[in-house]
């Protein structure tokens, strides 16, 4: 009859269940790391305009478009 299970069947069922939990745990962990990686890149690109604004300010000063006093005042504004 089908009600009697051999000694190895329970072990295989437990091992199969454990492997399924490990597989899905790995998939979920991978998704979490991917999402964190993408969001951290967005945070770094969001901070980029302030550094490029400082670079533009330095270029304007180097070309002589603004004097030292205006350069220092604007640099302090950008860094705060």
Short mmCIF file of N, CA, C and O in Angstrom, two decimals:
data_model
loop_
_atom_site.label_atom_id
_atom_site.label_comp_id
_atom_site.label_asym_id
_atom_site.label_seq_id
_atom_site.Cartn_x
_atom_site.Cartn_y
_atom_site.Cartn_z
N UNK A 1 0.83 -1.18 0.00
CA UNK A 1 0.00 0.00 0.00
C UNK A 1 0.88 1.25 0.00
O UNK A 1 2.05 1.22 0.33
N UNK A 2 0.27 2.35 -0.24
CA UNK A 2 1.00 3.60 -0.37
C UNK A 2 1.16 4.32 0.97
O UNK A 2 1.86 5.29 1.06
N UNK A 3 0.55 3.83 2.03
CA UNK A 3 0.65 4.51 3.32
C UNK A 3 1.99 4.27 4.00
O UNK A 3 2.40 5.03 4.83
N UNK A 4 2.67 3.21 3.65
CA UNK A 4 3.95 2.91 4.26
C UNK A 4 5.06 3.59 3.45
O UNK A 4 5.20 3.42 2.27
N UNK A 5 5.88 4.38 4.15
CA UNK A 5 6.99 5.05 3.47
C UNK A 5 8.28 4.42 3.96
O UNK A 5 8.44 4.13 5.13
N UNK A 6 9.22 4.27 3.09
CA UNK A 6 10.49 3.70 3.45
C UNK A 6 11.30 4.66 4.32
O UNK A 6 11.00 5.83 4.43
N UNK A 7 12.34 4.17 4.95
CA UNK A 7 13.16 4.99 5.84
C UNK A 7 13.84 6.15 5.15
O UNK A 7 14.07 7.19 5.74
N UNK A 8 14.17 5.99 3.90
CA UNK A 8 14.87 7.05 3.18
C UNK A 8 13.94 8.14 2.69
O UNK A 8 14.37 9.25 2.44
N UNK A 9 12.68 7.88 2.56
CA UNK A 9 11.75 8.86 2.01
C UNK A 9 11.62 10.09 2.90
O UNK A 9 11.58 11.22 2.41
N UNK A 10 11.55 9.92 4.22
CA UNK A 10 11.44 11.07 5.12
C UNK A 10 12.70 11.92 5.06
O UNK A 10 12.64 13.15 5.07
N UNK A 11 13.82 11.27 4.99
CA UNK A 11 15.08 12.02 4.91
C UNK A 11 15.17 12.83 3.63
O UNK A 11 15.61 13.98 3.64
N UNK A 12 14.72 12.25 2.54
CA UNK A 12 14.74 12.97 1.26
C UNK A 12 13.76 14.14 1.27
O UNK A 12 14.06 15.20 0.72
N UNK A 13 12.62 13.96 1.91
CA UNK A 13 11.65 15.05 1.99
C UNK A 13 12.20 16.20 2.83
O UNK A 13 12.07 17.37 2.47
N UNK A 14 12.83 15.89 3.95
CA UNK A 14 13.41 16.94 4.80
C UNK A 14 14.55 17.65 4.09
O UNK A 14 14.68 18.88 4.15
N UNK A 15 15.40 16.89 3.42
CA UNK A 15 16.50 17.49 2.67
C UNK A 15 15.99 18.36 1.54
O UNK A 15 16.49 19.46 1.32
N UNK A 16 14.96 17.91 0.86
CA UNK A 16 14.36 18.70 -0.22
C UNK A 16 13.78 20.00 0.31
O UNK A 16 13.94 21.06 -0.30
N UNK A 17 13.11 19.94 1.45
CA UNK A 17 12.55 21.15 2.05
C UNK A 17 13.63 22.12 2.47
O UNK A 17 13.53 23.33 2.27
N UNK A 18 14.71 21.59 3.06
CA UNK A 18 15.82 22.44 3.48
C UNK A 18 16.49 23.09 2.27
O UNK A 18 16.84 24.27 2.31
N UNK A 19 16.64 22.34 1.20
CA UNK A 19 17.26 22.89 -0.01
C UNK A 19 16.37 23.99 -0.62
O UNK A 19 16.89 24.99 -1.11
N UNK A 20 15.07 23.82 -0.55
CA UNK A 20 14.16 24.83 -1.07
C UNK A 20 14.28 26.13 -0.26
O UNK A 20 14.33 27.22 -0.81
N UNK A 21 14.36 25.99 1.07
CA UNK A 21 14.51 27.16 1.93
C UNK A 21 15.84 27.86 1.63
O UNK A 21 15.91 29.09 1.53
N UNK A 22 16.92 27.11 1.48
CA UNK A 22 18.22 27.70 1.16
C UNK A 22 18.21 28.39 -0.21
O UNK A 22 18.77 29.49 -0.36
N UNK A 23 17.58 27.77 -1.18
CA UNK A 23 17.50 28.37 -2.52
C UNK A 23 16.78 29.70 -2.49
O UNK A 23 17.28 30.71 -2.96
N UNK A 24 15.57 29.72 -1.89
CA UNK A 24 14.80 30.96 -1.86
C UNK A 24 15.46 32.00 -0.95
O UNK A 24 15.39 33.20 -1.23
N UNK A 25 16.12 31.57 0.10
CA UNK A 25 16.86 32.51 0.93
C UNK A 25 17.98 33.16 0.14
O UNK A 25 18.24 34.36 0.28
N UNK A 26 18.67 32.39 -0.68
CA UNK A 26 19.72 32.93 -1.53
C UNK A 26 19.19 33.90 -2.57
O UNK A 26 19.79 34.95 -2.82
N UNK A 27 18.06 33.57 -3.17
CA UNK A 27 17.45 34.46 -4.16
C UNK A 27 17.06 35.79 -3.51
O UNK A 27 17.33 36.87 -4.04
N UNK A 28 16.42 35.72 -2.34
CA UNK A 28 16.01 36.94 -1.64
C UNK A 28 17.22 37.77 -1.23
O UNK A 28 17.23 38.99 -1.38
N UNK A 29 18.27 37.12 -0.75
CA UNK A 29 19.49 37.84 -0.38
C UNK A 29 20.11 38.52 -1.59
O UNK A 29 20.55 39.68 -1.50
N UNK A 30 20.14 37.86 -2.72
CA UNK A 30 20.68 38.44 -3.94
C UNK A 30 19.88 39.67 -4.36
O UNK A 30 20.46 40.70 -4.72
N UNK A 31 18.56 39.58 -4.30
CA UNK A 31 17.71 40.71 -4.65
C UNK A 31 17.98 41.89 -3.72
O UNK A 31 18.08 43.05 -4.16
N UNK A 32 18.12 41.63 -2.43
CA UNK A 32 18.38 42.70 -1.46
C UNK A 32 19.71 43.39 -1.78
O UNK A 32 19.80 44.62 -1.78
N UNK A 33 20.76 42.62 -2.07
CA UNK A 33 22.05 43.21 -2.40
C UNK A 33 21.99 44.03 -3.69
O UNK A 33 22.61 45.09 -3.80
N UNK A 34 21.23 43.55 -4.67
CA UNK A 34 21.10 44.30 -5.92
C UNK A 34 20.38 45.63 -5.69
O UNK A 34 20.80 46.66 -6.20
N UNK A 35 19.31 45.60 -4.93
CA UNK A 35 18.56 46.83 -4.65
C UNK A 35 19.41 47.81 -3.87
O UNK A 35 19.44 49.01 -4.17
N UNK A 36 20.15 47.33 -2.88
CA UNK A 36 21.02 48.22 -2.10
C UNK A 36 22.12 48.81 -2.98
O UNK A 36 22.47 49.98 -2.83
N UNK A 37 22.66 48.02 -3.87
CA UNK A 37 23.70 48.52 -4.77
C UNK A 37 23.18 49.60 -5.70
O UNK A 37 23.84 50.61 -5.92
N UNK A 38 21.98 49.41 -6.23
CA UNK A 38 21.41 50.41 -7.12
C UNK A 38 21.06 51.69 -6.38
O UNK A 38 21.27 52.79 -6.90
N UNK A 39 20.53 51.58 -5.18
CA UNK A 39 20.16 52.79 -4.45
C UNK A 39 21.39 53.53 -3.94
O UNK A 39 21.36 54.75 -3.86
N UNK A 40 22.47 52.83 -3.61
CA UNK A 40 23.67 53.54 -3.17
C UNK A 40 24.31 54.29 -4.33
O UNK A 40 24.86 55.36 -4.14
N UNK A 41 24.22 53.77 -5.54
CA UNK A 41 24.73 54.49 -6.70
C UNK A 41 23.94 55.74 -6.95
O UNK A 41 24.47 56.77 -7.32
N UNK A 42 22.64 55.69 -6.73
CA UNK A 42 21.81 56.88 -6.92
C UNK A 42 22.16 57.94 -5.90
O UNK A 42 22.14 59.12 -6.21
N UNK A 43 22.47 57.56 -4.68
CA UNK A 43 22.86 58.53 -3.66
C UNK A 43 24.17 59.21 -4.05
O UNK A 43 24.33 60.40 -3.86
N UNK A 44 25.10 58.46 -4.62
CA UNK A 44 26.39 59.04 -5.02
C UNK A 44 26.21 60.00 -6.19
O UNK A 44 26.85 61.03 -6.24
N UNK A 45 25.34 59.67 -7.14
CA UNK A 45 25.12 60.57 -8.26
C UNK A 45 24.34 61.79 -7.83
O UNK A 45 24.47 62.85 -8.43
N UNK A 46 23.53 61.68 -6.78
CA UNK A 46 22.79 62.84 -6.30
C UNK A 46 23.73 63.86 -5.67
O UNK A 46 23.48 65.05 -5.70
N UNK A 47 24.84 63.42 -5.08
CA UNK A 47 25.78 64.34 -4.47
C UNK A 47 26.75 64.92 -5.49
O UNK A 47 27.51 65.82 -5.18
N UNK A 48 26.74 64.43 -6.69
CA UNK A 48 27.67 64.87 -7.70
C UNK A 48 27.49 66.32 -8.15
O UNK A 48 28.48 67.00 -8.36
N UNK A 49 26.27 66.83 -8.30
CA UNK A 49 26.14 68.20 -8.78
C UNK A 49 26.86 69.22 -7.91
O UNK A 49 27.41 70.19 -8.42
N UNK A 50 26.92 69.03 -6.60
CA UNK A 50 27.63 70.00 -5.76
C UNK A 50 29.12 70.01 -6.07
O UNK A 50 29.74 71.05 -6.09
N UNK A 51 29.71 68.84 -6.33
CA UNK A 51 31.13 68.82 -6.68
C UNK A 51 31.34 69.40 -8.07
O UNK A 51 32.32 70.09 -8.31
N UNK A 52 30.42 69.17 -9.00
CA UNK A 52 30.59 69.75 -10.32
C UNK A 52 30.35 71.26 -10.26
O UNK A 52 30.96 72.01 -11.02
N UNK A 53 29.48 71.73 -9.35
CA UNK A 53 29.29 73.17 -9.19
C UNK A 53 30.57 73.82 -8.67
O UNK A 53 30.94 74.92 -9.11
N UNK A 54 31.24 73.12 -7.78
CA UNK A 54 32.51 73.64 -7.27
C UNK A 54 33.56 73.67 -8.38
O UNK A 54 34.33 74.62 -8.49
N UNK A 55 33.56 72.65 -9.21
CA UNK A 55 34.49 72.63 -10.34
C UNK A 55 34.21 73.78 -11.31
O UNK A 55 35.13 74.42 -11.80
N UNK A 56 32.94 74.04 -11.57
CA UNK A 56 32.58 75.16 -12.44
C UNK A 56 33.01 76.49 -11.84
O UNK A 56 33.50 77.38 -12.55
N UNK A 57 32.82 76.62 -10.53
CA UNK A 57 33.25 77.83 -9.85
C UNK A 57 34.76 78.02 -9.98
O UNK A 57 35.24 79.13 -10.26
N UNK A 58 35.52 76.93 -9.80
CA UNK A 58 36.97 77.01 -9.93
C UNK A 58 37.38 77.40 -11.35
O UNK A 58 38.32 78.18 -11.56
N UNK A 59 36.66 76.87 -12.33
CA UNK A 59 36.96 77.20 -13.72
C UNK A 59 36.68 78.68 -14.00
O UNK A 59 37.45 79.35 -14.69
N UNK A 60 35.57 79.18 -13.48
CA UNK A 60 35.23 80.61 -13.67
C UNK A 60 36.30 81.50 -13.03
O UNK A 60 36.68 82.51 -13.60
N UNK A 61 36.77 81.10 -11.86
CA UNK A 61 37.82 81.87 -11.19
C UNK A 61 39.13 81.81 -12.00
O UNK A 61 39.81 82.82 -12.17
N UNK A 62 39.44 80.64 -12.51
CA UNK A 62 40.67 80.48 -13.30
C UNK A 62 40.61 81.30 -14.59
O UNK A 62 41.64 81.83 -15.04
N UNK A 63 39.44 81.43 -15.19
CA UNK A 63 39.30 82.23 -16.41
C UNK A 63 39.25 83.73 -16.13
O UNK A 63 39.30 84.53 -17.06
N UNK A 64 39.12 84.09 -14.85
CA UNK A 64 39.09 85.51 -14.50
C UNK A 64 37.70 86.12 -14.56
O UNK A 64 37.54 87.33 -14.54
N UNK A 65 36.67 85.29 -14.66
CA UNK A 65 35.30 85.81 -14.73
C UNK A 65 34.83 86.36 -13.38
O UNK A 65 33.97 87.24 -13.35
N UNK A 66 35.38 85.83 -12.29
CA UNK A 66 35.04 86.31 -10.95
C UNK A 66 36.33 86.58 -10.19
O UNK A 66 37.38 85.99 -10.48
N UNK A 67 36.25 87.49 -9.22
CA UNK A 67 37.44 87.80 -8.44
C UNK A 67 37.54 86.86 -7.23
O UNK A 67 36.66 86.04 -6.97
N UNK A 68 38.64 86.99 -6.48
CA UNK A 68 38.90 86.10 -5.35
C UNK A 68 37.83 86.21 -4.27
O UNK A 68 37.41 85.21 -3.70
N UNK A 69 37.38 87.41 -3.99
CA UNK A 69 36.37 87.61 -2.95
C UNK A 69 35.07 86.89 -3.31
O UNK A 69 34.48 86.19 -2.47
N UNK A 70 34.61 87.03 -4.55
CA UNK A 70 33.38 86.35 -4.98
C UNK A 70 33.58 84.83 -4.99
O UNK A 70 32.69 84.07 -4.60
N UNK A 71 34.77 84.39 -5.43
CA UNK A 71 35.08 82.96 -5.44
C UNK A 71 34.98 82.37 -4.03
O UNK A 71 34.34 81.34 -3.82
N UNK A 72 35.64 83.03 -3.07
CA UNK A 72 35.63 82.52 -1.68
C UNK A 72 34.21 82.50 -1.12
O UNK A 72 33.82 81.54 -0.44
N UNK A 73 33.43 83.53 -1.37
CA UNK A 73 32.06 83.59 -0.85
C UNK A 73 31.20 82.48 -1.44
O UNK A 73 30.46 81.80 -0.72
N UNK A 74 31.28 82.26 -2.73
CA UNK A 74 30.48 81.21 -3.37
C UNK A 74 30.96 79.80 -2.97
O UNK A 74 30.16 78.89 -2.82
N UNK A 75 32.27 79.64 -2.78
CA UNK A 75 32.79 78.34 -2.36
C UNK A 75 32.27 77.98 -0.97
O UNK A 75 31.86 76.85 -0.72
N UNK A 76 32.27 78.97 -0.07
CA UNK A 76 31.72 78.73 1.28
C UNK A 76 30.24 78.35 1.20
O UNK A 76 29.79 77.46 1.91
N UNK A 77 29.48 79.00 0.33
CA UNK A 77 28.06 78.66 0.16
C UNK A 77 27.89 77.24 -0.34
O UNK A 77 27.01 76.51 0.12
N UNK A 78 28.71 76.84 -1.28
CA UNK A 78 28.59 75.49 -1.85
C UNK A 78 29.00 74.41 -0.85
O UNK A 78 28.44 73.32 -0.84
N UNK A 79 29.98 74.69 -0.02
CA UNK A 79 30.48 73.69 0.92
C UNK A 79 29.61 73.55 2.16
O UNK A 79 29.70 72.58 2.86
N UNK A 80 28.73 74.51 2.42
CA UNK A 80 27.89 74.42 3.63
C UNK A 80 26.58 73.73 3.34
O UNK A 80 26.22 73.35 2.33
#
